[in-house]
């Protein structure tokens, strides 16, 4: 069973939501975050990534940075950017991207469900990133970034959400990237049904937000020790989440670029590639460029569609201004929910033995690019600071669930969900 409860949200007003709402703090680097806040000082990114309020070179882990986030949050409440609800409620958060709609329940999930494995994780966390979010929660006395959870489709919930959306939204805006965001307060009469359905669903799965939920758990455990009780009686014993049905979600690929070829020449590297995979150069003279590239094509959109991997066990490599389609031999595709993932197969069959990248989580020689940026970005990175790029097939939601159900961890940077939840729309004070 998954224990969820309504909460008294601090939320952006209908008027401020379009300006306040921000992409999660970890979607962009600090330099990009500074530019965003400089162009829009009301962006919630100033609170979510508070080091942008300090001079360059400031230690992002300085406690003054997190205290600044808390003071800015309190200031926003007094200036009218936010309203605080007086009664606990569930909320509905609808996102529409390219005509695809996904409906998320905004509520609070029990920390104990995370600690006991009912909230399933698929990714390991880094201590430094956990510490950052722990200090952020403490500085703000609030959870400002919701955890993105997924669950199996439930028809009763879908019907309830459809009824809720017949009412007036509490915010409705389209962001600069074209994604429409709408929010609704769920009537109290549906609360019992929602709690009952999640109790029946059993487990839920972390899609995005592993560091934030781990941080929430650490804060909860520390407060339990301080008050001398492990009973979940405080707001800190629950974490802010948005829960979506698996049938509405889309996972984009997570591409890889490598900074060097581990001392190999391009010819030697391709020899290694051909000894492990079936490799063919992508030749498409109809796109008006030789050799074929996406950025050089007369129709870049169609060119990208041509390059995209088409099936499991197929990936594409960009090297020295040329694209290659590569196939993993069927006999080299292992069984098992984790080992059969394309990212894991490439790690075991290419990145570790050939490129010498044993730990992709920590190696500075590999970088990861979310699929939303497009394959032309891989070409750009290779022209700028990388030696080769690899376009992978996207992980499916069923593969993610299977890995989590087996209590295994996905390879690093295996899933990129779009659209991204916006921070600042719903806040859970603890």
Coordinates of C-alpha atoms in Angstrom, one line a residue:
X1 CA 0.0 0.0 0.0
X2 CA 1.1 3.6 -0.7
X3 CA 0.2 6.0 2.0
X4 CA -0.7 9.5 0.7
X5 CA -2.4 12.5 2.3
X6 CA -3.6 15.9 1.4
X7 CA -1.7 18.9 2.6
X8 CA -2.0 22.7 3.0
X9 CA -0.1 23.9 -0.1
X10 CA 1.7 27.1 -0.4
X11 CA 1.2 27.7 -4.1
X12 CA 1.8 30.3 -6.8
X13 CA -1.2 32.5 -7.5
X14 CA -2.8 32.4 -10.9
X15 CA -1.3 35.7 -11.8
X16 CA 2.3 34.9 -10.6
X17 CA 2.5 31.3 -11.8
X18 CA 3.7 32.0 -15.4
X19 CA 6.5 34.1 -14.1
X20 CA 7.4 32.2 -10.9
X21 CA 7.3 28.6 -12.3
X22 CA 10.8 27.3 -13.1
X23 CA 12.4 24.2 -14.4
X24 CA 14.0 22.0 -11.7
X25 CA 17.3 23.2 -10.3
X26 CA 19.3 20.3 -11.8
X27 CA 18.1 20.7 -15.4
X28 CA 20.6 23.6 -16.1
X29 CA 24.0 24.4 -14.8
X30 CA 24.7 27.3 -12.5
X31 CA 25.9 29.6 -15.3
X32 CA 22.6 29.0 -17.2
X33 CA 20.7 29.4 -13.9
X34 CA 22.3 32.8 -13.3
X35 CA 21.3 34.0 -16.8
X36 CA 17.7 32.8 -16.3
X37 CA 17.4 34.6 -12.9
X38 CA 19.1 37.7 -14.3
X39 CA 16.4 37.9 -17.1
X40 CA 13.6 37.0 -14.7
X41 CA 14.3 37.8 -11.0
X42 CA 10.9 36.4 -10.0
X43 CA 11.8 33.0 -11.2
X44 CA 11.6 30.3 -8.5
X45 CA 15.0 29.2 -9.7
X46 CA 16.5 32.0 -7.5
X47 CA 15.2 30.0 -4.5
X48 CA 15.8 26.4 -5.9
X49 CA 19.4 27.3 -6.9
X50 CA 20.1 30.0 -4.3
X51 CA 23.9 30.3 -5.0
X52 CA 22.9 32.4 -8.1
X53 CA 22.1 35.3 -5.6
X54 CA 25.8 35.4 -4.6
X55 CA 29.0 36.4 -6.5
X56 CA 30.6 33.9 -8.8
X57 CA 32.9 31.6 -6.9
X58 CA 30.7 31.4 -3.8
X59 CA 30.7 28.0 -2.2
X60 CA 27.3 26.6 -3.1
X61 CA 27.3 24.6 0.2
X62 CA 27.8 27.6 2.4
X63 CA 24.9 27.7 4.9
X64 CA 24.3 31.3 4.2
X65 CA 23.2 30.3 0.7
X66 CA 20.5 28.0 2.0
X67 CA 19.4 30.6 4.6
X68 CA 19.0 33.1 1.7
X69 CA 16.7 30.6 0.0
X70 CA 14.5 30.5 3.1
X71 CA 14.4 34.3 3.4
X72 CA 13.5 34.7 -0.3
X73 CA 10.7 32.2 0.0
X74 CA 9.2 34.0 3.0
X75 CA 9.5 37.3 1.2
X76 CA 7.6 35.9 -1.8
X77 CA 4.8 34.9 0.5
X78 CA 4.5 38.4 1.9
X79 CA 4.7 40.0 -1.5
X80 CA 1.7 38.1 -2.8
X81 CA 3.4 35.7 -5.3
X82 CA 2.0 32.8 -3.3
X83 CA -1.1 32.0 -1.4
X84 CA -1.3 29.5 1.5
X85 CA -4.3 27.2 1.7
X86 CA -6.0 26.9 5.1
X87 CA -7.3 23.3 4.6
X88 CA -5.5 20.2 3.4
X89 CA -6.2 19.3 -0.2
X90 CA -5.1 17.1 -3.0
X91 CA -4.4 18.9 -6.2
X92 CA -4.3 18.0 -9.9
X93 CA -1.4 19.1 -12.1
X94 CA -2.0 18.7 -15.8
X95 CA 0.8 19.1 -18.4
X96 CA 0.3 19.2 -22.1
X97 CA 3.2 18.8 -24.5
X98 CA 2.8 18.4 -28.3
X99 CA -0.8 17.4 -27.8
X100 CA 0.0 14.7 -25.2
X101 CA -1.7 15.3 -21.8
X102 CA -0.5 13.8 -18.5
X103 CA -2.4 14.3 -15.2
X104 CA -0.6 14.2 -11.9
X105 CA -1.9 14.0 -8.4
X106 CA -0.2 16.4 -6.1
X107 CA 0.0 15.2 -2.5
X108 CA 2.3 14.0 0.2
X109 CA 3.6 10.5 0.4
X110 CA 4.8 8.8 3.6
X111 CA 8.6 8.9 4.2
X112 CA 8.2 5.4 5.7
X113 CA 7.0 4.1 2.3
X114 CA 10.3 5.2 0.8
X115 CA 12.3 3.8 3.7
X116 CA 10.5 0.5 3.5
X117 CA 10.7 0.1 -0.3
X118 CA 7.1 0.7 -1.3
X119 CA 8.3 3.8 -3.1
X120 CA 10.6 2.0 -5.5
X121 CA 13.9 3.6 -6.6
X122 CA 16.0 2.8 -9.7
X123 CA 19.0 5.1 -9.3
X124 CA 21.7 5.5 -6.7
X125 CA 22.4 8.9 -5.2
X126 CA 25.5 11.0 -4.6
X127 CA 26.3 12.2 -1.1
X128 CA 27.1 15.7 -2.1
X129 CA 23.8 16.1 -4.0
X130 CA 21.9 14.7 -1.0
X131 CA 23.6 17.1 1.4
X132 CA 22.7 20.0 -0.9
X133 CA 19.0 19.2 -0.9
X134 CA 19.0 18.4 2.9
X135 CA 20.4 21.9 3.6
X136 CA 17.9 23.4 1.1
X137 CA 15.0 21.8 2.9
X138 CA 16.3 22.9 6.3
X139 CA 17.0 26.4 5.0
X140 CA 13.5 26.8 3.5
X141 CA 11.6 24.8 6.2
X142 CA 9.8 23.4 3.1
X143 CA 10.0 21.0 0.3
X144 CA 10.0 23.1 -2.9
X145 CA 10.6 20.6 -5.6
X146 CA 8.0 17.8 -6.0
X147 CA 9.2 14.2 -6.5
X148 CA 8.0 12.8 -9.9
X149 CA 6.4 9.4 -9.2
X150 CA 4.8 6.9 -11.6
X151 CA 2.2 4.2 -10.9
X152 CA 0.2 1.6 -12.9
X153 CA -2.9 3.0 -14.6
X154 CA -6.1 3.1 -12.5
X155 CA -9.4 3.7 -14.2
X156 CA -11.1 5.1 -11.1
X157 CA -8.4 7.7 -10.7
X158 CA -8.6 8.6 -14.3
X159 CA -12.3 9.1 -14.1
X160 CA -11.9 11.3 -10.9
X161 CA -9.3 13.5 -12.6
X162 CA -11.6 14.0 -15.6
X163 CA -14.3 15.3 -13.3
X164 CA -11.9 17.6 -11.5
X165 CA -10.9 19.2 -14.8
X166 CA -14.4 20.3 -15.4
X167 CA -13.9 22.9 -12.8
X168 CA -11.9 26.2 -12.8
X169 CA -8.2 25.9 -12.7
X170 CA -6.1 27.6 -10.1
X171 CA -3.4 28.4 -12.7
X172 CA -3.3 28.0 -16.5
X173 CA -0.4 29.1 -18.6
X174 CA 1.9 28.0 -21.4
X175 CA 5.6 28.2 -20.7
X176 CA 8.2 29.4 -23.2
X177 CA 8.9 25.9 -24.3
X178 CA 5.3 25.4 -25.4
X179 CA 4.2 23.2 -22.5
X180 CA 0.8 24.1 -21.0
X181 CA 0.4 23.9 -17.3
X182 CA -2.9 23.8 -15.4
X183 CA -3.6 23.2 -11.8
X184 CA -6.9 22.3 -9.9
X185 CA -7.9 21.8 -6.3
X186 CA -9.5 18.4 -5.9
X187 CA -12.8 18.6 -4.1
X188 CA -12.8 17.1 -0.6
X189 CA -15.4 14.6 -1.6
X190 CA -12.8 12.7 -3.7
X191 CA -10.2 12.5 -1.0
X192 CA -11.3 9.1 0.4
X193 CA -11.5 7.6 -3.0
X194 CA -8.0 8.7 -4.0
X195 CA -6.5 7.5 -0.7
X196 CA -8.2 4.1 -1.2
X197 CA -7.1 3.7 -4.8
X198 CA -3.4 4.3 -3.9
X199 CA -3.7 1.9 -1.0
X200 CA -4.9 -0.7 -3.5
X201 CA -2.3 0.1 -6.1
X202 CA 0.5 -0.8 -3.8
X203 CA 3.9 0.4 -4.9
X204 CA 4.8 3.5 -6.8
X205 CA 8.0 4.3 -8.7
X206 CA 10.4 7.3 -8.6
X207 CA 10.7 8.6 -12.1
X208 CA 12.7 11.7 -11.2
X209 CA 13.9 13.2 -7.9
X210 CA 16.0 10.5 -6.2
X211 CA 18.2 13.1 -4.4
X212 CA 15.2 15.1 -3.2
X213 CA 13.4 12.2 -1.7
X214 CA 16.6 10.9 -0.1
X215 CA 17.1 14.3 1.4
X216 CA 13.5 14.5 2.7
X217 CA 14.0 11.1 4.4
X218 CA 17.2 12.3 6.1
X219 CA 15.5 15.4 7.4
X220 CA 12.6 13.3 8.7
X221 CA 14.9 10.8 10.4
X222 CA 16.9 13.6 12.1
X223 CA 13.7 15.3 13.4
X224 CA 12.4 12.0 14.7
X225 CA 15.6 11.5 16.7
X226 CA 15.2 15.1 18.0
X227 CA 11.7 14.6 19.2
X228 CA 12.3 11.1 20.5
X229 CA 9.6 9.4 18.4
X230 CA 9.5 7.5 15.2
X231 CA 5.7 7.9 14.7
X232 CA 4.9 9.8 11.5
X233 CA 3.1 12.7 13.2
X234 CA 4.8 15.7 11.6
X235 CA 4.7 17.2 8.1
X236 CA 8.4 16.3 7.7
X237 CA 7.3 12.6 7.8
X238 CA 5.8 13.1 4.3
X239 CA 7.4 14.3 1.1
X240 CA 5.8 16.3 -1.7
X241 CA 5.1 14.3 -4.9
X242 CA 3.2 14.4 -8.1
X243 CA 2.0 10.9 -9.2
X244 CA 1.3 10.0 -12.8
X245 CA -0.2 6.9 -14.4
X246 CA 2.4 5.1 -16.5
X247 CA 0.2 5.1 -19.6
X248 CA 0.5 8.9 -19.9
X249 CA 4.3 9.2 -19.6
X250 CA 6.9 9.4 -22.2
X251 CA 10.6 8.6 -21.7
X252 CA 13.1 10.2 -24.0
X253 CA 16.5 8.7 -24.7
X254 CA 19.6 9.8 -22.7
X255 CA 22.5 10.2 -25.1
X256 CA 26.3 9.8 -24.4
X257 CA 29.3 11.8 -25.6
X258 CA 32.9 10.9 -24.7
X259 CA 35.7 13.4 -24.5
X260 CA 38.4 11.1 -26.0
X261 CA 38.9 7.7 -27.5
X262 CA 41.2 6.4 -24.7
X263 CA 44.4 6.8 -26.8
X264 CA 43.0 5.1 -29.9
X265 CA 42.9 6.7 -33.3
X266 CA 39.6 6.9 -35.0
X267 CA 40.5 4.0 -37.3
X268 CA 41.5 1.8 -34.3
X269 CA 38.3 2.7 -32.5
X270 CA 36.2 1.8 -35.5
X271 CA 38.1 -1.5 -35.7
X272 CA 37.1 -2.2 -32.1
X273 CA 33.5 -1.2 -32.9
X274 CA 33.3 -3.6 -35.9
X275 CA 34.7 -6.4 -33.8
X276 CA 31.8 -6.1 -31.4
X277 CA 28.9 -4.8 -33.4
X278 CA 27.5 -4.7 -36.9
X279 CA 28.3 -1.3 -38.2
X280 CA 27.2 0.6 -41.3
X281 CA 27.7 4.2 -42.3
X282 CA 24.5 6.2 -42.7
X283 CA 24.6 7.6 -46.3
X284 CA 21.8 9.8 -47.4
X285 CA 22.7 11.9 -50.5
X286 CA 19.1 13.1 -50.7
X287 CA 19.8 15.4 -47.8
X288 CA 22.3 17.4 -49.8
X289 CA 25.4 16.9 -47.7
X290 CA 28.4 14.6 -48.0
X291 CA 29.3 13.2 -45.6
X292 CA 25.7 13.1 -44.1
X293 CA 25.2 15.2 -41.0
X294 CA 22.0 16.5 -39.3
X295 CA 23.2 20.1 -39.1
X296 CA 24.3 20.0 -42.8
X297 CA 21.1 18.5 -44.1
X298 CA 18.6 20.5 -46.1
X299 CA 15.9 19.1 -43.8
X300 CA 17.4 18.7 -40.3
X301 CA 14.1 17.4 -38.8
X302 CA 13.8 14.6 -41.3
X303 CA 17.6 13.9 -41.0
X304 CA 17.2 13.4 -37.3
X305 CA 14.4 11.0 -37.8
X306 CA 16.6 9.0 -40.2
X307 CA 19.4 8.8 -37.6
X308 CA 17.3 7.8 -34.5
X309 CA 17.7 4.2 -33.4
X310 CA 14.7 2.1 -34.4
X311 CA 14.8 -0.9 -32.1
X312 CA 16.4 -2.5 -29.0
X313 CA 19.9 -3.4 -29.6
X314 CA 20.5 -0.7 -32.2
X315 CA 22.4 2.6 -31.5
X316 CA 24.0 5.2 -33.6
X317 CA 27.5 6.6 -33.4
X318 CA 28.8 10.0 -34.5
X319 CA 32.6 10.1 -35.2
X320 CA 34.7 12.4 -37.4
X321 CA 31.7 14.1 -39.0
X322 CA 29.9 10.8 -39.9
X323 CA 27.0 8.9 -38.6
X324 CA 27.1 5.1 -38.2
X325 CA 24.2 2.7 -37.4
X326 CA 25.3 -0.1 -35.1
X327 CA 23.6 -3.3 -34.1
X328 CA 24.4 -5.4 -31.1
X329 CA 24.3 -9.1 -32.2
X330 CA 21.3 -11.0 -30.7
X331 CA 23.6 -13.5 -29.1
X332 CA 25.3 -10.7 -27.1
X333 CA 22.0 -9.3 -25.7
X334 CA 21.8 -10.8 -22.2
X335 CA 18.7 -11.6 -20.2
X336 CA 17.6 -9.8 -17.1
X337 CA 15.8 -6.5 -16.5
X338 CA 19.0 -4.5 -16.0
X339 CA 21.6 -6.3 -18.2
X340 CA 19.4 -6.1 -21.3
X341 CA 19.1 -2.3 -21.1
X342 CA 20.9 -0.7 -24.0
X343 CA 22.8 1.7 -21.8
X344 CA 24.1 -1.2 -19.7
X345 CA 25.0 -3.3 -22.8
X346 CA 27.1 -0.4 -24.2
X347 CA 28.7 0.1 -20.8
X348 CA 29.8 -3.5 -20.6
X349 CA 30.7 -4.1 -24.2
X350 CA 32.2 -0.7 -25.2
X351 CA 32.7 2.0 -22.7
X352 CA 34.5 0.0 -20.1
X353 CA 36.6 -2.4 -22.2
X354 CA 37.4 -0.1 -25.1
X355 CA 37.2 3.4 -23.8
X356 CA 38.3 2.7 -20.2
X357 CA 35.3 4.3 -18.6
X358 CA 34.7 2.0 -15.7
X359 CA 32.5 4.2 -13.6
X360 CA 30.3 6.5 -15.8
X361 CA 28.8 8.2 -12.7
X362 CA 32.1 9.7 -11.8
X363 CA 34.3 9.7 -14.9
X364 CA 35.0 13.2 -16.3
X365 CA 35.5 11.6 -19.7
X366 CA 31.8 11.0 -20.4
X367 CA 28.9 13.3 -20.5
X368 CA 25.1 12.8 -20.9
X369 CA 22.7 14.8 -23.0
X370 CA 18.9 14.6 -22.6
X371 CA 17.1 13.5 -25.7
X372 CA 14.9 16.6 -25.7
X373 CA 18.0 18.5 -27.0
X374 CA 18.1 16.6 -30.2
X375 CA 20.8 14.7 -32.1
X376 CA 22.2 17.8 -33.7
X377 CA 23.4 18.7 -30.1
X378 CA 25.6 15.6 -30.3
X379 CA 27.2 16.8 -33.5
X380 CA 27.8 20.2 -31.9
X381 CA 29.5 18.7 -28.8
X382 CA 31.8 16.6 -31.0
X383 CA 32.8 19.7 -32.9
X384 CA 33.4 21.6 -29.7
X385 CA 34.9 19.3 -27.0
X386 CA 34.1 15.6 -27.5
X387 CA 35.5 12.8 -29.7
X388 CA 32.4 10.7 -30.3
X389 CA 28.7 10.5 -29.6
X390 CA 26.2 7.7 -29.1
X391 CA 22.5 7.9 -29.7
X392 CA 20.5 5.3 -27.8
X393 CA 17.0 3.9 -27.9
X394 CA 14.8 5.3 -25.1
X395 CA 14.2 3.1 -22.0
X396 CA 10.5 2.1 -21.7
X397 CA 8.4 2.6 -18.6
X398 CA 8.0 -1.1 -18.3
X399 CA 11.7 -1.6 -18.3
X400 CA 12.1 1.0 -15.5
X401 CA 9.4 -0.8 -13.4
X402 CA 11.0 -4.2 -14.0
X403 CA 14.4 -3.0 -12.8
X404 CA 12.9 -1.3 -9.7
X405 CA 10.7 -4.4 -8.9
X406 CA 13.8 -6.5 -9.0
X407 CA 15.5 -4.1 -6.5
X408 CA 18.1 -3.3 -9.0
X409 CA 19.5 0.1 -10.2
X410 CA 19.4 1.5 -13.7
X411 CA 22.6 2.5 -15.4
X412 CA 23.3 6.2 -14.8
X413 CA 21.4 8.7 -16.9
X414 CA 19.0 6.1 -18.4
X415 CA 15.8 8.0 -18.4
X416 CA 14.8 11.6 -19.4
X417 CA 11.2 12.5 -18.8
X418 CA 9.4 15.3 -20.6
X419 CA 7.7 17.5 -19.9
X420 CA 9.5 18.5 -16.7
X421 CA 7.5 19.5 -13.6
X422 CA 7.8 23.1 -12.7
X423 CA 9.1 24.1 -9.3
X424 CA 7.3 26.9 -7.3
X425 CA 3.8 25.9 -8.2
X426 CA 3.2 23.7 -5.1
X427 CA 5.3 23.9 -1.9
X428 CA 5.0 21.7 1.2
X429 CA 6.0 23.5 4.4
X430 CA 7.4 21.2 7.1

